[in-house]
Every structure is written in C-alpha cells, then in structure tokens.
Amino acid sequence: MTRRVPILATLIVLAAVATMLALGFWQLQRRHEKEALIARYRANEALPAIPFPTGATDAALLFRQTQAFCAGVNGWRTEGAGAAGFRHIARCGGPDGGFAVDVGAAPDPRFRPDWRGGPVRGWIVPERQNRSWLAPSASLRLMIVSAAPAPGLTAPKRPDPESLPNNHLAYAVQWFLFAISALAIYALALRQRWRRAGNPQ
C-alpha cells in the first residue's frame, strides 16, 4: 500500500513549524541582547553622578546617579508601589519643561508631602508612561528616584537593573514546544489517515 502524504496540508504545517522555530531563535537572540543591556545598566550604577539630563535623551543613562535642583513643584501624581503603598511623584517646573521626581511612598494615595523642591540626588529611571525604554537607543522621558524621602514618606526603593524582566528563554522554549507539538499532532493525523485508508469499512 502506498502511503500518500497530502502536499498542501504538509506545506502548511511545515510553514507553521518553520515560523515557530524562527520565533524561538529570535527570542534567544533577544535574551542575549537583554543580558547585555542589564550588564550595561549595572556598570552605570558605579559611574559618577551627572547633572540630570532634562529633555529628550536615550536609555544609555538609565540607573546612573544624578543630581538636580527642583525649582518648585507644579503638581503631584501617585503610582502603585506594591507593599510600600503608593509612590508620590513630584513634577518640578523649569524653563525646559521640568522633570519628575519620585520622593517616596505612603499607604494613602491622597497624602500630599510637604515638599516644595530643592536639591535632589538619586538615580535616573524612565517615566512609567513611556513603553520604549528597553530599547538602548530609544528616545524617552527620564525621571529621578530620590535617594532621600520627602517628609512623611518612606524612602523610595533603589532602582535595580536585575529587576528588569528577562523571560525570553521561557518564550523561546514555548515556541520550540509549539513546533514539536505541531509536528507530533500532524504525524498522528497522518497515521490515522493511513490506518483508515488501509482498513476501509
């Protein structure tokens, strides 16, 4: 008995498997890129403090120590900070549009710190609203996580490059498993087809 293989269905399955394998290898490449990025940010922590770079810049400065002067607070916003409650972020004014400073956390999101500005020392991080900051050359808005809390707040958590998500290996394994599963399912389907062809009712 000749076991015929359906050409169109086989081509579709092989194309899908090839796509899954390509996505898996791409995730492995992204994993190495992310590891290099985290290593760069770790190195930034040991560099001397720089004046805070207001305006558009790039991600190469993330996690560096910085210093600035907040000439006055134009407004506040809060963001969730897990077990610490809510972090309070001041918008400091300035002729160049100003900058944001995380001055600490409190359980109550409605709490308003009695802080009107002044010298600030801390670390450079991306503003949370920006979603492109993991790209090393992306233009983005930066902010400061203050090393010292404002009155009435607990100190902000120091930014840690190791906290950056690097789950590309897990994604790669998933794509490879999808490819193996697709081949296995198709092989079972072919076997069932041949069995029915060899034992017509």
PDB file of N, CA and C in Angstrom, residues 90-191:
ATOM      1  N   ALA A  90       6.669  64.035  42.179  1.00  0.00           N
ATOM      2  CA  ALA A  90       6.524  65.481  42.018  1.00  0.00           C
ATOM      3  C   ALA A  90       6.945  65.890  40.619  1.00  0.00           C
ATOM      4  N   ARG A  91       6.224  66.839  40.042  1.00  0.00           N
ATOM      5  CA  ARG A  91       6.619  67.435  38.765  1.00  0.00           C
ATOM      6  C   ARG A  91       7.271  68.776  39.074  1.00  0.00           C
ATOM      7  N   CYS A  92       8.598  68.818  38.853  1.00  0.00           N
ATOM      8  CA  CYS A  92       9.357  70.029  39.118  1.00  0.00           C
ATOM      9  C   CYS A  92       9.320  70.931  37.884  1.00  0.00           C
ATOM     10  N   GLY A  93       9.037  72.220  38.098  1.00  0.00           N
ATOM     11  CA  GLY A  93       8.953  73.150  36.984  1.00  0.00           C
ATOM     12  C   GLY A  93      10.317  73.608  36.528  1.00  0.00           C
ATOM     13  N   GLY A  94      10.326  74.208  35.354  1.00  0.00           N
ATOM     14  CA  GLY A  94      11.569  74.728  34.798  1.00  0.00           C
ATOM     15  C   GLY A  94      11.338  75.245  33.405  1.00  0.00           C
ATOM     16  N   PRO A  95      12.242  76.106  32.897  1.00  0.00           N
ATOM     17  CA  PRO A  95      12.062  76.661  31.554  1.00  0.00           C
ATOM     18  C   PRO A  95      12.120  75.616  30.451  1.00  0.00           C
ATOM     19  N   ASP A  96      12.716  74.448  30.742  1.00  0.00           N
ATOM     20  CA  ASP A  96      12.837  73.406  29.722  1.00  0.00           C
ATOM     21  C   ASP A  96      11.730  72.352  29.826  1.00  0.00           C
ATOM     22  N   GLY A  97      10.704  72.648  30.591  1.00  0.00           N
ATOM     23  CA  GLY A  97       9.609  71.696  30.746  1.00  0.00           C
ATOM     24  C   GLY A  97       9.643  70.932  32.046  1.00  0.00           C
ATOM     25  N   GLY A  98      10.753  71.036  32.788  1.00  0.00           N
ATOM     26  CA  GLY A  98      10.847  70.404  34.085  1.00  0.00           C
ATOM     27  C   GLY A  98      11.103  68.917  34.024  1.00  0.00           C
ATOM     28  N   PHE A  99      10.987  68.261  35.189  1.00  0.00           N
ATOM     29  CA  PHE A  99      11.241  66.822  35.290  1.00  0.00           C
ATOM     30  C   PHE A  99      10.481  66.272  36.477  1.00  0.00           C
ATOM     31  N   ALA A 100      10.370  64.958  36.547  1.00  0.00           N
ATOM     32  CA  ALA A 100       9.638  64.289  37.613  1.00  0.00           C
ATOM     33  C   ALA A 100      10.613  63.667  38.609  1.00  0.00           C
ATOM     34  N   VAL A 101      10.185  63.638  39.880  1.00  0.00           N
ATOM     35  CA  VAL A 101      10.994  63.063  40.952  1.00  0.00           C
ATOM     36  C   VAL A 101      10.116  62.184  41.831  1.00  0.00           C
ATOM     37  N   ASP A 102      10.530  60.934  41.995  1.00  0.00           N
ATOM     38  CA  ASP A 102       9.886  60.026  42.948  1.00  0.00           C
ATOM     39  C   ASP A 102      10.498  60.319  44.313  1.00  0.00           C
ATOM     40  N   VAL A 103       9.682  60.882  45.221  1.00  0.00           N
ATOM     41  CA  VAL A 103      10.217  61.316  46.518  1.00  0.00           C
ATOM     42  C   VAL A 103       9.833  60.384  47.658  1.00  0.00           C
ATOM     43  N   GLY A 104       9.241  59.230  47.359  1.00  0.00           N
ATOM     44  CA  GLY A 104       8.944  58.280  48.419  1.00  0.00           C
ATOM     45  C   GLY A 104       7.540  57.717  48.312  1.00  0.00           C
ATOM     46  N   ALA A 105       7.208  56.841  49.259  1.00  0.00           N
ATOM     47  CA  ALA A 105       5.928  56.133  49.218  1.00  0.00           C
ATOM     48  C   ALA A 105       5.175  56.308  50.526  1.00  0.00           C
ATOM     49  N   ALA A 106       3.844  56.161  50.431  1.00  0.00           N
ATOM     50  CA  ALA A 106       2.969  56.236  51.599  1.00  0.00           C
ATOM     51  C   ALA A 106       1.774  55.323  51.360  1.00  0.00           C
ATOM     52  N   PRO A 107       1.134  54.835  52.434  1.00  0.00           N
ATOM     53  CA  PRO A 107      -0.039  53.967  52.261  1.00  0.00           C
ATOM     54  C   PRO A 107      -1.226  54.683  51.621  1.00  0.00           C
ATOM     55  N   ASP A 108      -1.341  55.988  51.852  1.00  0.00           N
ATOM     56  CA  ASP A 108      -2.503  56.753  51.390  1.00  0.00           C
ATOM     57  C   ASP A 108      -2.177  57.457  50.076  1.00  0.00           C
ATOM     58  N   PRO A 109      -2.884  57.143  48.982  1.00  0.00           N
ATOM     59  CA  PRO A 109      -2.594  57.825  47.721  1.00  0.00           C
ATOM     60  C   PRO A 109      -2.962  59.305  47.729  1.00  0.00           C
ATOM     61  N   ARG A 110      -3.817  59.710  48.697  1.00  0.00           N
ATOM     62  CA  ARG A 110      -4.232  61.120  48.755  1.00  0.00           C
ATOM     63  C   ARG A 110      -3.280  61.984  49.576  1.00  0.00           C
ATOM     64  N   PHE A 111      -2.309  61.353  50.220  1.00  0.00           N
ATOM     65  CA  PHE A 111      -1.340  62.115  51.014  1.00  0.00           C
ATOM     66  C   PHE A 111      -0.545  63.037  50.106  1.00  0.00           C
ATOM     67  N   ARG A 112      -0.310  64.269  50.549  1.00  0.00           N
ATOM     68  CA  ARG A 112       0.499  65.212  49.802  1.00  0.00           C
ATOM     69  C   ARG A 112       1.697  65.634  50.651  1.00  0.00           C
ATOM     70  N   PRO A 113       2.882  65.264  50.238  1.00  0.00           N
ATOM     71  CA  PRO A 113       4.071  65.595  51.030  1.00  0.00           C
ATOM     72  C   PRO A 113       4.277  67.104  51.135  1.00  0.00           C
ATOM     73  N   ASP A 114       4.827  67.507  52.256  1.00  0.00           N
ATOM     74  CA  ASP A 114       5.183  68.922  52.443  1.00  0.00           C
ATOM     75  C   ASP A 114       6.592  69.128  51.883  1.00  0.00           C
ATOM     76  N   TRP A 115       6.680  69.066  50.593  1.00  0.00           N
ATOM     77  CA  TRP A 115       7.971  69.218  49.907  1.00  0.00           C
ATOM     78  C   TRP A 115       7.777  70.160  48.735  1.00  0.00           C
ATOM     79  N   ARG A 116       8.561  71.208  48.708  1.00  0.00           N
ATOM     80  CA  ARG A 116       8.381  72.249  47.691  1.00  0.00           C
ATOM     81  C   ARG A 116       9.563  72.349  46.736  1.00  0.00           C
ATOM     82  N   GLY A 117      10.455  71.372  46.816  1.00  0.00           N
ATOM     83  CA  GLY A 117      11.593  71.380  45.906  1.00  0.00           C
ATOM     84  C   GLY A 117      12.908  71.534  46.639  1.00  0.00           C
ATOM     85  N   GLY A 118      13.951  71.812  45.885  1.00  0.00           N
ATOM     86  CA  GLY A 118      15.285  71.940  46.435  1.00  0.00           C
ATOM     87  C   GLY A 118      16.243  70.978  45.759  1.00  0.00           C
ATOM     88  N   PRO A 119      17.429  70.799  46.334  1.00  0.00           N
ATOM     89  CA  PRO A 119      18.402  69.862  45.731  1.00  0.00           C
ATOM     90  C   PRO A 119      17.884  68.430  45.765  1.00  0.00           C
ATOM     91  N   VAL A 120      18.159  67.697  44.711  1.00  0.00           N
ATOM     92  CA  VAL A 120      17.726  66.304  44.601  1.00  0.00           C
ATOM     93  C   VAL A 120      18.908  65.463  44.157  1.00  0.00           C
ATOM     94  N   ARG A 121      19.108  64.350  44.844  1.00  0.00           N
ATOM     95  CA  ARG A 121      20.105  63.360  44.428  1.00  0.00           C
ATOM     96  C   ARG A 121      19.418  62.009  44.338  1.00  0.00           C
ATOM     97  N   GLY A 122      19.793  61.222  43.334  1.00  0.00           N
ATOM     98  CA  GLY A 122      19.165  59.911  43.195  1.00  0.00           C
ATOM     99  C   GLY A 122      19.650  59.194  41.957  1.00  0.00           C
ATOM    100  N   TRP A 123      18.731  58.458  41.329  1.00  0.00           N
ATOM    101  CA  TRP A 123      19.094  57.631  40.174  1.00  0.00           C
ATOM    102  C   TRP A 123      18.136  57.918  39.021  1.00  0.00           C
ATOM    103  N   ILE A 124      18.655  57.786  37.828  1.00  0.00           N
ATOM    104  CA  ILE A 124      17.865  58.032  36.627  1.00  0.00           C
ATOM    105  C   ILE A 124      17.084  56.775  36.249  1.00  0.00           C
ATOM    106  N   VAL A 125      15.789  56.946  36.053  1.00  0.00           N
ATOM    107  CA  VAL A 125      14.924  55.853  35.604  1.00  0.00           C
ATOM    108  C   VAL A 125      13.971  56.412  34.550  1.00  0.00           C
ATOM    109  N   PRO A 126      13.283  55.547  33.810  1.00  0.00           N
ATOM    110  CA  PRO A 126      12.293  56.044  32.840  1.00  0.00           C
ATOM    111  C   PRO A 126      10.981  56.383  33.525  1.00  0.00           C
ATOM    112  N   GLU A 127      10.284  57.367  32.994  1.00  0.00           N
ATOM    113  CA  GLU A 127       8.927  57.587  33.468  1.00  0.00           C
ATOM    114  C   GLU A 127       8.086  56.397  33.068  1.00  0.00           C
ATOM    115  N   ARG A 128       7.193  55.973  33.950  1.00  0.00           N
ATOM    116  CA  ARG A 128       6.449  54.737  33.741  1.00  0.00           C
ATOM    117  C   ARG A 128       5.561  54.800  32.510  1.00  0.00           C
ATOM    118  N   GLN A 129       5.079  55.992  32.126  1.00  0.00           N
ATOM    119  CA  GLN A 129       4.190  56.092  30.972  1.00  0.00           C
ATOM    120  C   GLN A 129       4.898  55.715  29.684  1.00  0.00           C
ATOM    121  N   ASN A 130       6.228  55.825  29.661  1.00  0.00           N
ATOM    122  CA  ASN A 130       6.956  55.524  28.432  1.00  0.00           C
ATOM    123  C   ASN A 130       7.175  54.025  28.326  1.00  0.00           C
ATOM    124  N   ARG A 131       6.894  53.435  27.143  1.00  0.00           N
ATOM    125  CA  ARG A 131       6.955  51.990  26.975  1.00  0.00           C
ATOM    126  C   ARG A 131       8.114  51.541  26.097  1.00  0.00           C
ATOM    127  N   SER A 132       8.948  52.483  25.636  1.00  0.00           N
ATOM    128  CA  SER A 132      10.009  52.104  24.700  1.00  0.00           C
ATOM    129  C   SER A 132      11.386  52.107  25.351  1.00  0.00           C
ATOM    130  N   TRP A 133      11.438  52.161  26.688  1.00  0.00           N
ATOM    131  CA  TRP A 133      12.718  52.426  27.338  1.00  0.00           C
ATOM    132  C   TRP A 133      13.683  51.246  27.318  1.00  0.00           C
ATOM    133  N   LEU A 134      13.208  50.033  27.034  1.00  0.00           N
ATOM    134  CA  LEU A 134      14.121  48.896  26.998  1.00  0.00           C
ATOM    135  C   LEU A 134      14.975  48.882  25.742  1.00  0.00           C
ATOM    136  N   ALA A 135      14.619  49.677  24.759  1.00  0.00           N
ATOM    137  CA  ALA A 135      15.458  49.793  23.571  1.00  0.00           C
ATOM    138  C   ALA A 135      16.612  50.732  23.884  1.00  0.00           C
ATOM    139  N   PRO A 136      17.873  50.299  23.728  1.00  0.00           N
ATOM    140  CA  PRO A 136      19.004  51.092  24.187  1.00  0.00           C
ATOM    141  C   PRO A 136      19.148  52.434  23.499  1.00  0.00           C
ATOM    142  N   SER A 137      18.575  52.622  22.314  1.00  0.00           N
ATOM    143  CA  SER A 137      18.719  53.894  21.626  1.00  0.00           C
ATOM    144  C   SER A 137      17.410  54.658  21.518  1.00  0.00           C
ATOM    145  N   ALA A 138      16.392  54.212  22.261  1.00  0.00           N
ATOM    146  CA  ALA A 138      15.086  54.841  22.138  1.00  0.00           C
ATOM    147  C   ALA A 138      15.069  56.202  22.822  1.00  0.00           C
ATOM    148  N   SER A 139      14.385  57.144  22.217  1.00  0.00           N
ATOM    149  CA  SER A 139      14.190  58.444  22.844  1.00  0.00           C
ATOM    150  C   SER A 139      13.055  58.320  23.845  1.00  0.00           C
ATOM    151  N   LEU A 140      13.235  58.855  25.062  1.00  0.00           N
ATOM    152  CA  LEU A 140      12.240  58.679  26.097  1.00  0.00           C
ATOM    153  C   LEU A 140      12.374  59.769  27.145  1.00  0.00           C
ATOM    154  N   ARG A 141      11.386  59.845  28.023  1.00  0.00           N
ATOM    155  CA  ARG A 141      11.437  60.796  29.129  1.00  0.00           C
ATOM    156  C   ARG A 141      12.023  60.105  30.360  1.00  0.00           C
ATOM    157  N   LEU A 142      12.904  60.811  31.025  1.00  0.00           N
ATOM    158  CA  LEU A 142      13.538  60.267  32.223  1.00  0.00           C
ATOM    159  C   LEU A 142      12.996  60.966  33.458  1.00  0.00           C
ATOM    160  N   MET A 143      13.179  60.313  34.589  1.00  0.00           N
ATOM    161  CA  MET A 143      12.834  60.922  35.866  1.00  0.00           C
ATOM    162  C   MET A 143      13.874  60.502  36.897  1.00  0.00           C
ATOM    163  N   ILE A 144      13.741  61.028  38.100  1.00  0.00           N
ATOM    164  CA  ILE A 144      14.691  60.739  39.177  1.00  0.00           C
ATOM    165  C   ILE A 144      13.973  59.974  40.286  1.00  0.00           C
ATOM    166  N   VAL A 145      14.611  58.925  40.781  1.00  0.00           N
ATOM    167  CA  VAL A 145      14.195  58.292  42.035  1.00  0.00           C
ATOM    168  C   VAL A 145      15.108  58.853  43.117  1.00  0.00           C
ATOM    169  N   SER A 146      14.533  59.632  44.009  1.00  0.00           N
ATOM    170  CA  SER A 146      15.326  60.323  45.017  1.00  0.00           C
ATOM    171  C   SER A 146      15.936  59.350  46.024  1.00  0.00           C
ATOM    172  N   ALA A 147      17.173  59.632  46.422  1.00  0.00           N
ATOM    173  CA  ALA A 147      17.829  58.794  47.426  1.00  0.00           C
ATOM    174  C   ALA A 147      17.280  59.059  48.824  1.00  0.00           C
ATOM    175  N   ALA A 148      16.700  60.246  49.031  1.00  0.00           N
ATOM    176  CA  ALA A 148      16.158  60.623  50.340  1.00  0.00           C
ATOM    177  C   ALA A 148      14.665  60.886  50.203  1.00  0.00           C
ATOM    178  N   PRO A 149      13.859  60.415  51.155  1.00  0.00           N
ATOM    179  CA  PRO A 149      12.411  60.627  51.045  1.00  0.00           C
ATOM    180  C   PRO A 149      12.008  62.039  51.446  1.00  0.00           C
ATOM    181  N   ALA A 150      10.872  62.482  50.938  1.00  0.00           N
ATOM    182  CA  ALA A 150      10.270  63.731  51.404  1.00  0.00           C
ATOM    183  C   ALA A 150       9.663  63.495  52.784  1.00  0.00           C
ATOM    184  N   PRO A 151       9.440  64.545  53.556  1.00  0.00           N
ATOM    185  CA  PRO A 151       8.853  64.382  54.891  1.00  0.00           C
ATOM    186  C   PRO A 151       7.529  63.618  54.845  1.00  0.00           C
ATOM    187  N   GLY A 152       7.413  62.648  55.738  1.00  0.00           N
ATOM    188  CA  GLY A 152       6.188  61.871  55.836  1.00  0.00           C
ATOM    189  C   GLY A 152       6.138  60.654  54.935  1.00  0.00           C
ATOM    190  N   LEU A 153       7.174  60.427  54.132  1.00  0.00           N
ATOM    191  CA  LEU A 153       7.192  59.302  53.212  1.00  0.00           C
ATOM    192  C   LEU A 153       8.325  58.348  53.563  1.00  0.00           C
ATOM    193  N   THR A 154       8.175  57.098  53.155  1.00  0.00           N
ATOM    194  CA  THR A 154       9.283  56.151  53.275  1.00  0.00           C
ATOM    195  C   THR A 154      10.174  56.285  52.049  1.00  0.00           C
ATOM    196  N   ALA A 155      11.447  55.956  52.217  1.00  0.00           N
ATOM    197  CA  ALA A 155      12.417  56.146  51.137  1.00  0.00           C
ATOM    198  C   ALA A 155      12.032  55.316  49.924  1.00  0.00           C
ATOM    199  N   PRO A 156      12.202  55.885  48.717  1.00  0.00           N
ATOM    200  CA  PRO A 156      11.934  55.104  47.511  1.00  0.00           C
ATOM    201  C   PRO A 156      12.881  53.916  47.422  1.00  0.00           C
ATOM    202  N   LYS A 157      12.399  52.849  46.808  1.00  0.00           N
ATOM    203  CA  LYS A 157      13.249  51.687  46.596  1.00  0.00           C
ATOM    204  C   LYS A 157      14.294  52.013  45.541  1.00  0.00           C
ATOM    205  N   ARG A 158      15.545  51.696  45.844  1.00  0.00           N
ATOM    206  CA  ARG A 158      16.608  51.974  44.876  1.00  0.00           C
ATOM    207  C   ARG A 158      16.394  51.148  43.608  1.00  0.00           C
ATOM    208  N   PRO A 159      16.468  51.770  42.452  1.00  0.00           N
ATOM    209  CA  PRO A 159      16.297  51.014  41.200  1.00  0.00           C
ATOM    210  C   PRO A 159      17.365  49.939  41.052  1.00  0.00           C
ATOM    211  N   ASP A 160      16.947  48.777  40.574  1.00  0.00           N
ATOM    212  CA  ASP A 160      17.845  47.639  40.439  1.00  0.00           C
ATOM    213  C   ASP A 160      17.756  47.083  39.016  1.00  0.00           C
ATOM    214  N   PRO A 161      18.860  47.118  38.248  1.00  0.00           N
ATOM    215  CA  PRO A 161      18.815  46.555  36.887  1.00  0.00           C
ATOM    216  C   PRO A 161      18.405  45.093  36.854  1.00  0.00           C
ATOM    217  N   GLU A 162      18.678  44.347  37.941  1.00  0.00           N
ATOM    218  CA  GLU A 162      18.332  42.935  37.963  1.00  0.00           C
ATOM    219  C   GLU A 162      16.823  42.708  37.988  1.00  0.00           C
ATOM    220  N   SER A 163      16.062  43.771  38.286  1.00  0.00           N
ATOM    221  CA  SER A 163      14.608  43.630  38.311  1.00  0.00           C
ATOM    222  C   SER A 163      13.994  43.700  36.915  1.00  0.00           C
ATOM    223  N   LEU A 164      14.789  44.032  35.907  1.00  0.00           N
ATOM    224  CA  LEU A 164      14.261  44.102  34.544  1.00  0.00           C
ATOM    225  C   LEU A 164      13.842  42.706  34.083  1.00  0.00           C
ATOM    226  N   PRO A 165      12.685  42.586  33.452  1.00  0.00           N
ATOM    227  CA  PRO A 165      12.235  41.259  33.005  1.00  0.00           C
ATOM    228  C   PRO A 165      13.128  40.714  31.897  1.00  0.00           C
ATOM    229  N   ASN A 166      13.529  39.447  32.054  1.00  0.00           N
ATOM    230  CA  ASN A 166      14.325  38.781  31.025  1.00  0.00           C
ATOM    231  C   ASN A 166      13.819  37.345  30.893  1.00  0.00           C
ATOM    232  N   ASN A 167      12.591  37.231  30.380  1.00  0.00           N
ATOM    233  CA  ASN A 167      11.946  35.922  30.277  1.00  0.00           C
ATOM    234  C   ASN A 167      11.950  35.408  28.844  1.00  0.00           C
ATOM    235  N   HIS A 168      12.912  35.864  28.048  1.00  0.00           N
ATOM    236  CA  HIS A 168      12.953  35.455  26.645  1.00  0.00           C
ATOM    237  C   HIS A 168      13.265  33.957  26.491  1.00  0.00           C
ATOM    238  N   LEU A 169      14.037  33.383  27.424  1.00  0.00           N
ATOM    239  CA  LEU A 169      14.321  31.951  27.339  1.00  0.00           C
ATOM    240  C   LEU A 169      13.032  31.146  27.469  1.00  0.00           C
ATOM    241  N   ALA A 170      12.171  31.552  28.400  1.00  0.00           N
ATOM    242  CA  ALA A 170      10.897  30.851  28.575  1.00  0.00           C
ATOM    243  C   ALA A 170      10.047  30.958  27.314  1.00  0.00           C
ATOM    244  N   TYR A 171      10.043  32.145  26.699  1.00  0.00           N
ATOM    245  CA  TYR A 171       9.284  32.312  25.456  1.00  0.00           C
ATOM    246  C   TYR A 171       9.863  31.432  24.344  1.00  0.00           C
ATOM    247  N   ALA A 172      11.198  31.360  24.277  1.00  0.00           N
ATOM    248  CA  ALA A 172      11.831  30.522  23.244  1.00  0.00           C
ATOM    249  C   ALA A 172      11.440  29.057  23.430  1.00  0.00           C
ATOM    250  N   VAL A 173      11.493  28.588  24.672  1.00  0.00           N
ATOM    251  CA  VAL A 173      11.120  27.194  24.944  1.00  0.00           C
ATOM    252  C   VAL A 173       9.670  26.946  24.542  1.00  0.00           C
ATOM    253  N   GLN A 174       8.790  27.918  24.801  1.00  0.00           N
ATOM    254  CA  GLN A 174       7.388  27.769  24.419  1.00  0.00           C
ATOM    255  C   GLN A 174       7.238  27.601  22.907  1.00  0.00           C
ATOM    256  N   TRP A 175       7.931  28.440  22.136  1.00  0.00           N
ATOM    257  CA  TRP A 175       7.823  28.340  20.676  1.00  0.00           C
ATOM    258  C   TRP A 175       8.365  27.001  20.172  1.00  0.00           C
ATOM    259  N   PHE A 176       9.473  26.540  20.759  1.00  0.00           N
ATOM    260  CA  PHE A 176      10.012  25.239  20.338  1.00  0.00           C
ATOM    261  C   PHE A 176       9.049  24.100  20.677  1.00  0.00           C
ATOM    262  N   LEU A 177       8.401  24.194  21.842  1.00  0.00           N
ATOM    263  CA  LEU A 177       7.418  23.174  22.215  1.00  0.00           C
ATOM    264  C   LEU A 177       6.202  23.206  21.291  1.00  0.00           C
ATOM    265  N   PHE A 178       5.798  24.426  20.912  1.00  0.00           N
ATOM    266  CA  PHE A 178       4.694  24.531  19.962  1.00  0.00           C
ATOM    267  C   PHE A 178       5.047  23.838  18.644  1.00  0.00           C
ATOM    268  N   ALA A 179       6.285  24.050  18.183  1.00  0.00           N
ATOM    269  CA  ALA A 179       6.712  23.434  16.926  1.00  0.00           C
ATOM    270  C   ALA A 179       6.712  21.912  17.034  1.00  0.00           C
ATOM    271  N   ILE A 180       7.260  21.395  18.136  1.00  0.00           N
ATOM    272  CA  ILE A 180       7.284  19.938  18.334  1.00  0.00           C
ATOM    273  C   ILE A 180       5.867  19.383  18.416  1.00  0.00           C
ATOM    274  N   SER A 181       4.985  20.108  19.125  1.00  0.00           N
ATOM    275  CA  SER A 181       3.603  19.644  19.262  1.00  0.00           C
ATOM    276  C   SER A 181       2.900  19.619  17.909  1.00  0.00           C
ATOM    277  N   ALA A 182       3.139  20.641  17.095  1.00  0.00           N
ATOM    278  CA  ALA A 182       2.502  20.690  15.772  1.00  0.00           C
ATOM    279  C   ALA A 182       2.939  19.507  14.925  1.00  0.00           C
ATOM    280  N   LEU A 183       4.237  19.203  14.953  1.00  0.00           N
ATOM    281  CA  LEU A 183       4.726  18.052  14.183  1.00  0.00           C
ATOM    282  C   LEU A 183       4.142  16.741  14.709  1.00  0.00           C
ATOM    283  N   ALA A 184       4.074  16.613  16.023  1.00  0.00           N
ATOM    284  CA  ALA A 184       3.542  15.379  16.609  1.00  0.00           C
ATOM    285  C   ALA A 184       2.069  15.202  16.267  1.00  0.00           C
ATOM    286  N   ILE A 185       1.297  16.276  16.369  1.00  0.00           N
ATOM    287  CA  ILE A 185      -0.138  16.193  16.059  1.00  0.00           C
ATOM    288  C   ILE A 185      -0.348  15.846  14.585  1.00  0.00           C
ATOM    289  N   TYR A 186       0.471  16.468  13.723  1.00  0.00           N
ATOM    290  CA  TYR A 186       0.315  16.179  12.293  1.00  0.00           C
ATOM    291  C   TYR A 186       0.710  14.731  11.982  1.00  0.00           C
ATOM    292  N   ALA A 187       1.759  14.250  12.634  1.00  0.00           N
ATOM    293  CA  ALA A 187       2.172  12.864  12.424  1.00  0.00           C
ATOM    294  C   ALA A 187       1.075  11.897  12.861  1.00  0.00           C
ATOM    295  N   LEU A 188       0.419  12.197  13.993  1.00  0.00           N
ATOM    296  CA  LEU A 188      -0.683  11.346  14.451  1.00  0.00           C
ATOM    297  C   LEU A 188      -1.851  11.399  13.475  1.00  0.00           C
ATOM    298  N   ALA A 189      -2.107  12.601  12.941  1.00  0.00           N
ATOM    299  CA  ALA A 189      -3.204  12.726  11.975  1.00  0.00           C
ATOM    300  C   ALA A 189      -2.913  11.916  10.710  1.00  0.00           C
ATOM    301  N   LEU A 190      -1.665  11.970  10.243  1.00  0.00           N
ATOM    302  CA  LEU A 190      -1.289  11.185   9.066  1.00  0.00           C
ATOM    303  C   LEU A 190      -1.422   9.683   9.337  1.00  0.00           C
ATOM    304  N   ARG A 191      -0.987   9.272  10.513  1.00  0.00           N
ATOM    305  CA  ARG A 191      -1.070   7.847  10.862  1.00  0.00           C
ATOM    306  C   ARG A 191      -2.511   7.379  10.875  1.00  0.00           C
TER     307      ARG A 191
END
